[in-house]
Amino acid sequence: MDVMRVRRPVVAGTDGSDGAQRAVAWAAAEALRRGSALRLVTALRLPGEGAADRPSAGRPGRADLLAAARGRLAAAVAAARGGAPGLEVTGDPVVGDPVEVLVESASDAQLLVVGERGSGGFTGLQLGSVAAATAALATCPVVVVRGAEPEPSAGRPVVLGVDGTPASDAATAFAHEAAAVRSTALVVVHTWSDPALEFGLASGADARVVEQEERRLLAERLAGWGEKYPDVPVQCIVTRAHPVPELVTRSHGAQLLVVGSRCRATPEGVPLSSVSQAVLHRSGCPVAVVPSGVGPDRWA
């Protein structure tokens, strides 16, 4: 007997902020594309039991905070359903630290979607602490919704940053799937550098020879994906440049920028790679950070 496979849900964090509203809209459209349900999560910290439960001047009690959270969540659920008719949308407020709640809620998700800055952000900061921490700690791909448009023009490509090592394989798989569900092209960007050449010093390396070798390495990393996704046009760009400005520049004409994360961080450990951190702060479109070692069975 054939058993229909139940696809993992898309999980999105929401706190009622403008950034969260854009994230919910993006997540709803993505869940609809992927044929998945959408689960919305609102995390909140509550005062302790007893005296702290009673409202005081300027400080609401537990019941008031819960009621407000449920109201924000209900509004987000209604907005998601309105923007994606037919989509299954659920949600509940969860008590706890926002980062811990989001990471735990997405433990069975195909991807987690968050806004670049929530209601606790400060003017002038480009990326909120919750977005940065979830991108570093989650076990599934994390999309940080950046840019003014929650859903950029459908004609734009998906852009993938590849470093030429196996650490990029998970991001490569995710990017092909993302391009496929959007029926759009995939632009693969691989940069290289020679410190001597960059500083105008003599180098034993011939730039043309190095670029040919980098193209060969990239072709090896992409081998087989064209057969698996024959309907996804792929453009490969190999250039001598620093990866961050190159990826940021291309993000302004993209639907989604995909980068890898070499290893999963711990709360006390080093978070994302410098490239992932930098593009999260500067990208002109939503950014997907894909942990290395995560397989396509997570999202495909």
Short mmCIF file of N, CA and C in Angstrom, two decimals, residues 12-182:
data_model
loop_
_atom_site.label_atom_id
_atom_site.label_comp_id
_atom_site.label_asym_id
_atom_site.label_seq_id
_atom_site.Cartn_x
_atom_site.Cartn_y
_atom_site.Cartn_z
N ALA A 12 7.44 29.89 10.91
CA ALA A 12 7.81 31.31 10.88
C ALA A 12 7.59 31.92 12.25
N GLY A 13 8.53 32.74 12.65
CA GLY A 13 8.39 33.47 13.91
C GLY A 13 7.71 34.80 13.68
N THR A 14 6.86 35.19 14.62
CA THR A 14 6.16 36.46 14.49
C THR A 14 6.01 37.12 15.85
N ASP A 15 6.19 38.43 15.88
CA ASP A 15 5.99 39.20 17.11
C ASP A 15 5.15 40.45 16.87
N GLY A 16 4.52 40.51 15.69
CA GLY A 16 3.67 41.64 15.37
C GLY A 16 4.39 42.82 14.75
N SER A 17 5.73 42.78 14.67
CA SER A 17 6.49 43.89 14.09
C SER A 17 6.35 43.91 12.57
N ASP A 18 6.76 45.01 11.97
CA ASP A 18 6.72 45.10 10.50
C ASP A 18 7.59 44.03 9.86
N GLY A 19 8.77 43.80 10.44
CA GLY A 19 9.65 42.78 9.90
C GLY A 19 9.04 41.40 9.98
N ALA A 20 8.35 41.11 11.09
CA ALA A 20 7.70 39.82 11.24
C ALA A 20 6.55 39.65 10.26
N GLN A 21 5.83 40.73 10.01
CA GLN A 21 4.72 40.65 9.05
C GLN A 21 5.24 40.31 7.66
N ARG A 22 6.38 40.89 7.27
CA ARG A 22 6.97 40.55 5.97
C ARG A 22 7.44 39.09 5.96
N ALA A 23 7.98 38.65 7.09
CA ALA A 23 8.43 37.25 7.18
C ALA A 23 7.26 36.28 7.06
N VAL A 24 6.14 36.60 7.70
CA VAL A 24 4.96 35.74 7.62
C VAL A 24 4.44 35.68 6.18
N ALA A 25 4.39 36.83 5.51
CA ALA A 25 3.92 36.84 4.12
C ALA A 25 4.84 36.01 3.24
N TRP A 26 6.15 36.14 3.45
CA TRP A 26 7.11 35.35 2.66
C TRP A 26 6.95 33.87 2.95
N ALA A 27 6.81 33.52 4.23
CA ALA A 27 6.69 32.12 4.62
C ALA A 27 5.41 31.50 4.08
N ALA A 28 4.31 32.27 4.06
CA ALA A 28 3.05 31.75 3.53
C ALA A 28 3.18 31.43 2.05
N ALA A 29 3.80 32.34 1.30
CA ALA A 29 3.99 32.09 -0.14
C ALA A 29 4.89 30.89 -0.36
N GLU A 30 5.93 30.75 0.47
CA GLU A 30 6.85 29.63 0.31
C GLU A 30 6.19 28.31 0.66
N ALA A 31 5.41 28.29 1.73
CA ALA A 31 4.71 27.06 2.12
C ALA A 31 3.74 26.63 1.02
N LEU A 32 3.06 27.60 0.42
CA LEU A 32 2.12 27.29 -0.66
C LEU A 32 2.86 26.70 -1.85
N ARG A 33 4.01 27.28 -2.20
CA ARG A 33 4.82 26.76 -3.30
C ARG A 33 5.26 25.32 -3.04
N ARG A 34 5.60 25.04 -1.80
CA ARG A 34 6.15 23.73 -1.45
C ARG A 34 5.09 22.71 -1.08
N GLY A 35 3.82 23.10 -1.07
CA GLY A 35 2.76 22.18 -0.71
C GLY A 35 2.83 21.76 0.74
N SER A 36 3.24 22.68 1.61
CA SER A 36 3.41 22.38 3.02
C SER A 36 2.47 23.23 3.87
N ALA A 37 2.30 22.84 5.11
CA ALA A 37 1.56 23.66 6.07
C ALA A 37 2.49 24.73 6.62
N LEU A 38 1.89 25.79 7.16
CA LEU A 38 2.64 26.87 7.79
C LEU A 38 2.30 26.90 9.27
N ARG A 39 3.35 26.89 10.10
CA ARG A 39 3.17 26.97 11.54
C ARG A 39 3.79 28.28 12.03
N LEU A 40 2.96 29.13 12.64
CA LEU A 40 3.44 30.40 13.16
C LEU A 40 3.73 30.26 14.65
N VAL A 41 4.81 30.89 15.08
CA VAL A 41 5.24 30.79 16.47
C VAL A 41 5.46 32.18 17.04
N THR A 42 4.84 32.44 18.17
CA THR A 42 5.10 33.65 18.93
C THR A 42 5.70 33.26 20.27
N ALA A 43 6.88 33.74 20.55
CA ALA A 43 7.55 33.44 21.82
C ALA A 43 7.41 34.64 22.75
N LEU A 44 7.18 34.36 24.01
CA LEU A 44 7.07 35.46 24.97
C LEU A 44 7.61 35.04 26.31
N ARG A 45 8.19 36.00 26.98
CA ARG A 45 8.65 35.81 28.35
C ARG A 45 7.56 36.31 29.30
N LEU A 46 7.24 35.51 30.31
CA LEU A 46 6.20 35.88 31.26
C LEU A 46 6.80 36.06 32.65
N PRO A 47 6.22 36.96 33.44
CA PRO A 47 6.67 37.08 34.83
C PRO A 47 6.31 35.83 35.60
N GLY A 48 6.93 35.61 36.73
CA GLY A 48 6.68 34.42 37.52
C GLY A 48 5.30 34.41 38.15
N GLU A 49 5.00 33.30 38.78
CA GLU A 49 3.71 33.16 39.44
C GLU A 49 3.65 34.06 40.68
N GLY A 50 2.48 34.18 41.27
CA GLY A 50 2.33 34.92 42.51
C GLY A 50 2.19 36.41 42.28
N ALA A 51 2.97 37.19 43.05
CA ALA A 51 2.82 38.64 43.00
C ALA A 51 3.11 39.19 41.61
N ALA A 52 4.09 38.57 40.92
CA ALA A 52 4.45 39.06 39.59
C ALA A 52 3.34 38.86 38.59
N ASP A 53 2.38 38.00 38.92
CA ASP A 53 1.28 37.74 38.01
C ASP A 53 0.27 38.88 38.02
N ARG A 54 0.31 39.72 39.06
CA ARG A 54 -0.67 40.80 39.16
C ARG A 54 -0.17 42.02 38.41
N PRO A 55 -1.02 42.63 37.58
CA PRO A 55 -0.58 43.83 36.88
C PRO A 55 -0.19 44.91 37.86
N SER A 56 0.81 45.68 37.51
CA SER A 56 1.21 46.83 38.30
C SER A 56 1.36 48.02 37.37
N ALA A 57 1.62 49.16 37.93
CA ALA A 57 1.72 50.37 37.11
C ALA A 57 2.79 50.20 36.04
N GLY A 58 2.37 50.28 34.80
CA GLY A 58 3.30 50.17 33.67
C GLY A 58 3.77 48.78 33.37
N ARG A 59 3.27 47.75 34.09
CA ARG A 59 3.71 46.38 33.83
C ARG A 59 2.51 45.45 33.79
N PRO A 60 2.18 44.89 32.63
CA PRO A 60 1.03 43.99 32.54
C PRO A 60 1.32 42.66 33.21
N GLY A 61 0.28 41.96 33.62
CA GLY A 61 0.43 40.64 34.23
C GLY A 61 0.49 39.55 33.19
N ARG A 62 0.63 38.31 33.64
CA ARG A 62 0.74 37.15 32.75
C ARG A 62 -0.46 37.02 31.84
N ALA A 63 -1.66 37.18 32.40
CA ALA A 63 -2.87 37.03 31.59
C ALA A 63 -2.92 38.07 30.48
N ASP A 64 -2.52 39.30 30.80
CA ASP A 64 -2.52 40.36 29.79
C ASP A 64 -1.51 40.08 28.68
N LEU A 65 -0.33 39.61 29.07
CA LEU A 65 0.71 39.31 28.08
C LEU A 65 0.29 38.16 27.17
N LEU A 66 -0.31 37.14 27.77
CA LEU A 66 -0.78 36.01 26.96
C LEU A 66 -1.89 36.43 26.01
N ALA A 67 -2.80 37.24 26.49
CA ALA A 67 -3.90 37.71 25.65
C ALA A 67 -3.36 38.53 24.48
N ALA A 68 -2.39 39.39 24.75
CA ALA A 68 -1.81 40.21 23.69
C ALA A 68 -1.09 39.34 22.66
N ALA A 69 -0.38 38.32 23.15
CA ALA A 69 0.33 37.42 22.23
C ALA A 69 -0.64 36.64 21.37
N ARG A 70 -1.72 36.17 21.97
CA ARG A 70 -2.71 35.43 21.19
C ARG A 70 -3.36 36.33 20.14
N GLY A 71 -3.56 37.60 20.51
CA GLY A 71 -4.13 38.53 19.54
C GLY A 71 -3.20 38.77 18.36
N ARG A 72 -1.90 38.95 18.64
CA ARG A 72 -0.93 39.14 17.55
C ARG A 72 -0.86 37.90 16.67
N LEU A 73 -0.89 36.74 17.30
CA LEU A 73 -0.81 35.50 16.55
C LEU A 73 -2.04 35.30 15.68
N ALA A 74 -3.22 35.59 16.22
CA ALA A 74 -4.45 35.45 15.44
C ALA A 74 -4.43 36.37 14.22
N ALA A 75 -3.91 37.58 14.41
CA ALA A 75 -3.82 38.51 13.28
C ALA A 75 -2.85 37.99 12.23
N ALA A 76 -1.73 37.40 12.67
CA ALA A 76 -0.75 36.86 11.73
C ALA A 76 -1.31 35.67 10.97
N VAL A 77 -2.04 34.79 11.68
CA VAL A 77 -2.66 33.63 11.03
C VAL A 77 -3.65 34.09 9.97
N ALA A 78 -4.48 35.09 10.32
CA ALA A 78 -5.48 35.60 9.37
C ALA A 78 -4.80 36.22 8.16
N ALA A 79 -3.69 36.96 8.38
CA ALA A 79 -2.98 37.58 7.27
C ALA A 79 -2.37 36.53 6.36
N ALA A 80 -1.81 35.47 6.95
CA ALA A 80 -1.21 34.40 6.14
C ALA A 80 -2.26 33.69 5.31
N ARG A 81 -3.40 33.39 5.90
CA ARG A 81 -4.46 32.73 5.16
C ARG A 81 -5.02 33.63 4.06
N GLY A 82 -5.11 34.91 4.36
CA GLY A 82 -5.62 35.84 3.35
C GLY A 82 -4.69 35.99 2.17
N GLY A 83 -3.38 35.93 2.43
CA GLY A 83 -2.42 36.08 1.34
C GLY A 83 -2.15 34.80 0.59
N ALA A 84 -2.52 33.66 1.16
CA ALA A 84 -2.28 32.37 0.51
C ALA A 84 -3.52 31.50 0.69
N PRO A 85 -4.58 31.76 -0.06
CA PRO A 85 -5.84 31.00 0.10
C PRO A 85 -5.61 29.50 -0.04
N GLY A 86 -6.23 28.75 0.87
CA GLY A 86 -6.11 27.30 0.84
C GLY A 86 -4.95 26.77 1.66
N LEU A 87 -4.09 27.65 2.13
CA LEU A 87 -2.94 27.21 2.92
C LEU A 87 -3.37 26.83 4.33
N GLU A 88 -2.86 25.72 4.82
CA GLU A 88 -3.12 25.32 6.20
C GLU A 88 -2.18 26.10 7.11
N VAL A 89 -2.75 26.91 8.00
CA VAL A 89 -1.95 27.75 8.90
C VAL A 89 -2.38 27.50 10.33
N THR A 90 -1.42 27.21 11.19
CA THR A 90 -1.68 27.03 12.61
C THR A 90 -0.70 27.89 13.40
N GLY A 91 -0.99 28.04 14.69
CA GLY A 91 -0.07 28.80 15.52
C GLY A 91 -0.49 28.85 16.97
N ASP A 92 0.48 28.91 17.85
CA ASP A 92 0.25 29.02 19.28
C ASP A 92 1.37 29.84 19.89
N PRO A 93 1.04 30.62 20.92
CA PRO A 93 2.11 31.30 21.65
C PRO A 93 2.87 30.29 22.52
N VAL A 94 4.17 30.46 22.61
CA VAL A 94 5.00 29.56 23.40
C VAL A 94 5.80 30.40 24.39
N VAL A 95 5.77 30.01 25.64
CA VAL A 95 6.50 30.75 26.67
C VAL A 95 7.96 30.32 26.67
N GLY A 96 8.86 31.32 26.63
CA GLY A 96 10.28 30.99 26.67
C GLY A 96 11.12 32.02 25.95
N ASP A 97 12.41 31.79 25.94
CA ASP A 97 13.34 32.66 25.23
C ASP A 97 13.06 32.56 23.73
N PRO A 98 12.96 33.70 23.02
CA PRO A 98 12.59 33.65 21.60
C PRO A 98 13.48 32.76 20.75
N VAL A 99 14.78 32.83 20.95
CA VAL A 99 15.68 32.01 20.13
C VAL A 99 15.47 30.54 20.41
N GLU A 100 15.42 30.17 21.70
CA GLU A 100 15.23 28.77 22.06
C GLU A 100 13.89 28.25 21.56
N VAL A 101 12.85 29.08 21.66
CA VAL A 101 11.52 28.66 21.22
C VAL A 101 11.51 28.43 19.71
N LEU A 102 12.09 29.34 18.95
CA LEU A 102 12.08 29.21 17.49
C LEU A 102 12.90 28.00 17.04
N VAL A 103 14.07 27.82 17.62
CA VAL A 103 14.92 26.69 17.23
C VAL A 103 14.22 25.37 17.55
N GLU A 104 13.63 25.28 18.72
CA GLU A 104 12.93 24.05 19.10
C GLU A 104 11.70 23.84 18.23
N SER A 105 10.94 24.89 17.95
CA SER A 105 9.72 24.77 17.14
C SER A 105 10.04 24.33 15.72
N ALA A 106 11.25 24.64 15.25
CA ALA A 106 11.64 24.28 13.88
C ALA A 106 12.43 22.99 13.82
N SER A 107 12.47 22.23 14.93
CA SER A 107 13.27 21.00 14.95
C SER A 107 12.77 19.97 13.95
N ASP A 108 11.48 20.04 13.59
CA ASP A 108 10.92 19.10 12.60
C ASP A 108 10.52 19.81 11.31
N ALA A 109 10.97 21.06 11.14
CA ALA A 109 10.55 21.87 9.98
C ALA A 109 11.50 21.68 8.80
N GLN A 110 10.98 21.99 7.60
CA GLN A 110 11.88 21.99 6.45
C GLN A 110 12.63 23.30 6.36
N LEU A 111 12.07 24.38 6.88
CA LEU A 111 12.80 25.62 7.00
C LEU A 111 12.12 26.53 8.02
N LEU A 112 12.92 27.44 8.57
CA LEU A 112 12.46 28.42 9.54
C LEU A 112 12.60 29.79 8.93
N VAL A 113 11.56 30.62 9.06
CA VAL A 113 11.56 31.96 8.47
C VAL A 113 11.43 32.99 9.58
N VAL A 114 12.31 33.98 9.57
CA VAL A 114 12.26 35.05 10.56
C VAL A 114 12.47 36.39 9.87
N GLY A 115 12.02 37.45 10.52
CA GLY A 115 12.26 38.79 10.00
C GLY A 115 13.66 39.25 10.39
N GLU A 116 14.14 40.26 9.69
CA GLU A 116 15.51 40.72 9.96
C GLU A 116 15.61 41.42 11.31
N ARG A 117 14.52 42.00 11.79
CA ARG A 117 14.56 42.68 13.07
C ARG A 117 13.16 42.71 13.64
N GLY A 118 13.01 42.29 14.89
CA GLY A 118 11.69 42.25 15.52
C GLY A 118 11.38 43.50 16.30
N SER A 119 10.35 43.42 17.13
CA SER A 119 9.90 44.59 17.88
C SER A 119 10.88 45.01 18.94
N GLY A 120 11.82 44.13 19.28
CA GLY A 120 12.83 44.49 20.28
C GLY A 120 14.06 45.12 19.68
N GLY A 121 14.07 45.34 18.36
CA GLY A 121 15.24 45.90 17.70
C GLY A 121 15.41 47.37 17.99
N PHE A 122 16.58 47.88 17.64
CA PHE A 122 16.88 49.29 17.86
C PHE A 122 17.13 49.94 16.51
N THR A 123 16.67 51.16 16.35
CA THR A 123 16.87 51.88 15.11
C THR A 123 18.36 51.95 14.78
N GLY A 124 18.69 51.64 13.55
CA GLY A 124 20.08 51.70 13.12
C GLY A 124 20.74 50.34 13.02
N LEU A 125 20.21 49.35 13.72
CA LEU A 125 20.77 48.00 13.61
C LEU A 125 20.24 47.34 12.36
N GLN A 126 21.12 46.68 11.62
CA GLN A 126 20.71 46.08 10.35
C GLN A 126 20.14 44.67 10.52
N LEU A 127 20.53 43.99 11.57
CA LEU A 127 20.05 42.63 11.75
C LEU A 127 19.83 42.38 13.24
N GLY A 128 18.64 41.88 13.59
CA GLY A 128 18.33 41.64 14.99
C GLY A 128 19.07 40.45 15.56
N SER A 129 19.21 40.44 16.88
CA SER A 129 19.92 39.36 17.54
C SER A 129 19.19 38.03 17.41
N VAL A 130 17.86 38.05 17.40
CA VAL A 130 17.10 36.80 17.26
C VAL A 130 17.33 36.20 15.88
N ALA A 131 17.29 37.02 14.84
CA ALA A 131 17.52 36.52 13.48
C ALA A 131 18.91 35.92 13.35
N ALA A 132 19.92 36.62 13.86
CA ALA A 132 21.30 36.14 13.75
C ALA A 132 21.47 34.85 14.53
N ALA A 133 20.90 34.77 15.73
CA ALA A 133 21.08 33.58 16.56
C ALA A 133 20.35 32.37 15.98
N THR A 134 19.14 32.55 15.49
CA THR A 134 18.42 31.41 14.92
C THR A 134 19.12 30.90 13.66
N ALA A 135 19.67 31.82 12.87
CA ALA A 135 20.39 31.40 11.66
C ALA A 135 21.62 30.58 12.02
N ALA A 136 22.20 30.85 13.20
CA ALA A 136 23.39 30.12 13.62
C ALA A 136 23.07 28.80 14.30
N LEU A 137 21.92 28.73 14.99
CA LEU A 137 21.65 27.59 15.86
C LEU A 137 20.67 26.56 15.31
N ALA A 138 19.82 26.94 14.38
CA ALA A 138 18.78 26.02 13.90
C ALA A 138 19.39 24.86 13.14
N THR A 139 18.72 23.72 13.22
CA THR A 139 19.18 22.52 12.52
C THR A 139 18.60 22.41 11.11
N CYS A 140 17.75 23.33 10.73
CA CYS A 140 17.18 23.36 9.39
C CYS A 140 17.60 24.66 8.71
N PRO A 141 17.40 24.78 7.39
CA PRO A 141 17.67 26.06 6.74
C PRO A 141 16.85 27.18 7.37
N VAL A 142 17.47 28.34 7.50
CA VAL A 142 16.80 29.52 8.07
C VAL A 142 16.79 30.62 7.02
N VAL A 143 15.61 31.17 6.75
CA VAL A 143 15.47 32.29 5.83
C VAL A 143 15.24 33.55 6.64
N VAL A 144 16.13 34.52 6.49
CA VAL A 144 15.96 35.83 7.10
C VAL A 144 15.43 36.76 6.01
N VAL A 145 14.22 37.26 6.21
CA VAL A 145 13.55 38.05 5.18
C VAL A 145 14.04 39.49 5.26
N ARG A 146 14.79 39.87 4.26
CA ARG A 146 15.33 41.23 4.14
C ARG A 146 14.80 41.87 2.87
N GLY A 147 15.01 43.15 2.73
CA GLY A 147 14.54 43.86 1.55
C GLY A 147 13.15 44.42 1.77
N ALA A 148 12.78 45.38 0.96
CA ALA A 148 11.49 46.06 1.13
C ALA A 148 10.32 45.20 0.68
N GLU A 149 10.57 44.30 -0.28
CA GLU A 149 9.48 43.50 -0.82
C GLU A 149 9.44 42.13 -0.15
N PRO A 150 8.28 41.73 0.42
CA PRO A 150 8.21 40.40 1.01
C PRO A 150 8.32 39.30 -0.03
N GLU A 151 7.90 39.58 -1.24
CA GLU A 151 7.97 38.58 -2.32
C GLU A 151 8.44 39.27 -3.59
N PRO A 152 9.77 39.30 -3.85
CA PRO A 152 10.30 40.02 -5.01
C PRO A 152 9.76 39.48 -6.33
N SER A 153 10.01 40.22 -7.38
CA SER A 153 9.55 39.88 -8.72
C SER A 153 9.87 38.43 -9.07
N ALA A 154 8.86 37.75 -9.61
CA ALA A 154 9.01 36.32 -9.93
C ALA A 154 10.05 36.07 -11.01
N GLY A 155 10.40 37.09 -11.79
CA GLY A 155 11.37 36.89 -12.86
C GLY A 155 12.80 36.86 -12.39
N ARG A 156 13.05 37.20 -11.14
CA ARG A 156 14.42 37.25 -10.64
C ARG A 156 14.94 35.84 -10.31
N PRO A 157 16.26 35.65 -10.39
CA PRO A 157 16.81 34.32 -10.12
C PRO A 157 17.02 34.07 -8.63
N VAL A 158 17.35 32.84 -8.31
CA VAL A 158 17.91 32.49 -7.01
C VAL A 158 19.43 32.56 -7.17
N VAL A 159 20.11 33.15 -6.20
CA VAL A 159 21.58 33.27 -6.25
C VAL A 159 22.17 32.38 -5.16
N LEU A 160 23.18 31.61 -5.53
CA LEU A 160 23.84 30.69 -4.61
C LEU A 160 25.32 31.04 -4.51
N GLY A 161 25.81 31.17 -3.30
CA GLY A 161 27.24 31.36 -3.09
C GLY A 161 27.89 30.02 -2.78
N VAL A 162 28.91 29.65 -3.53
CA VAL A 162 29.59 28.36 -3.38
C VAL A 162 31.08 28.62 -3.14
N ASP A 163 31.65 27.96 -2.12
CA ASP A 163 33.07 28.17 -1.83
C ASP A 163 33.96 27.08 -2.44
N GLY A 164 33.36 26.11 -3.12
CA GLY A 164 34.16 25.08 -3.77
C GLY A 164 34.51 23.90 -2.89
N THR A 165 33.98 23.87 -1.66
CA THR A 165 34.25 22.76 -0.74
C THR A 165 32.96 21.99 -0.48
N PRO A 166 33.06 20.78 0.10
CA PRO A 166 31.85 20.02 0.43
C PRO A 166 30.91 20.75 1.38
N ALA A 167 31.41 21.77 2.10
CA ALA A 167 30.55 22.52 3.02
C ALA A 167 29.42 23.23 2.29
N SER A 168 29.58 23.44 0.98
CA SER A 168 28.55 24.12 0.19
C SER A 168 27.49 23.17 -0.36
N ASP A 169 27.67 21.87 -0.20
CA ASP A 169 26.78 20.92 -0.86
C ASP A 169 25.33 21.05 -0.42
N ALA A 170 25.10 21.23 0.88
CA ALA A 170 23.73 21.36 1.37
C ALA A 170 23.08 22.62 0.81
N ALA A 171 23.82 23.71 0.78
CA ALA A 171 23.29 24.96 0.22
C ALA A 171 23.01 24.80 -1.27
N THR A 172 23.87 24.04 -1.97
CA THR A 172 23.66 23.79 -3.40
C THR A 172 22.36 23.03 -3.63
N ALA A 173 22.12 22.02 -2.83
CA ALA A 173 20.88 21.24 -2.96
C ALA A 173 19.67 22.12 -2.68
N PHE A 174 19.74 22.91 -1.63
CA PHE A 174 18.61 23.77 -1.27
C PHE A 174 18.33 24.80 -2.37
N ALA A 175 19.38 25.39 -2.92
CA ALA A 175 19.21 26.41 -3.95
C ALA A 175 18.58 25.86 -5.21
N HIS A 176 18.96 24.64 -5.62
CA HIS A 176 18.33 24.03 -6.79
C HIS A 176 16.84 23.81 -6.55
N GLU A 177 16.49 23.32 -5.36
CA GLU A 177 15.08 23.10 -5.05
C GLU A 177 14.32 24.43 -5.01
N ALA A 178 14.95 25.46 -4.43
CA ALA A 178 14.31 26.78 -4.36
C ALA A 178 14.06 27.35 -5.75
N ALA A 179 15.01 27.18 -6.65
CA ALA A 179 14.82 27.65 -8.02
C ALA A 179 13.74 26.85 -8.73
N ALA A 180 13.71 25.54 -8.46
CA ALA A 180 12.72 24.68 -9.12
C ALA A 180 11.31 25.04 -8.71
N VAL A 181 11.06 25.24 -7.41
CA VAL A 181 9.69 25.54 -6.97
C VAL A 181 9.25 26.92 -7.42
N ARG A 182 10.21 27.77 -7.80
CA ARG A 182 9.89 29.11 -8.30
C ARG A 182 9.86 29.17 -9.82
#
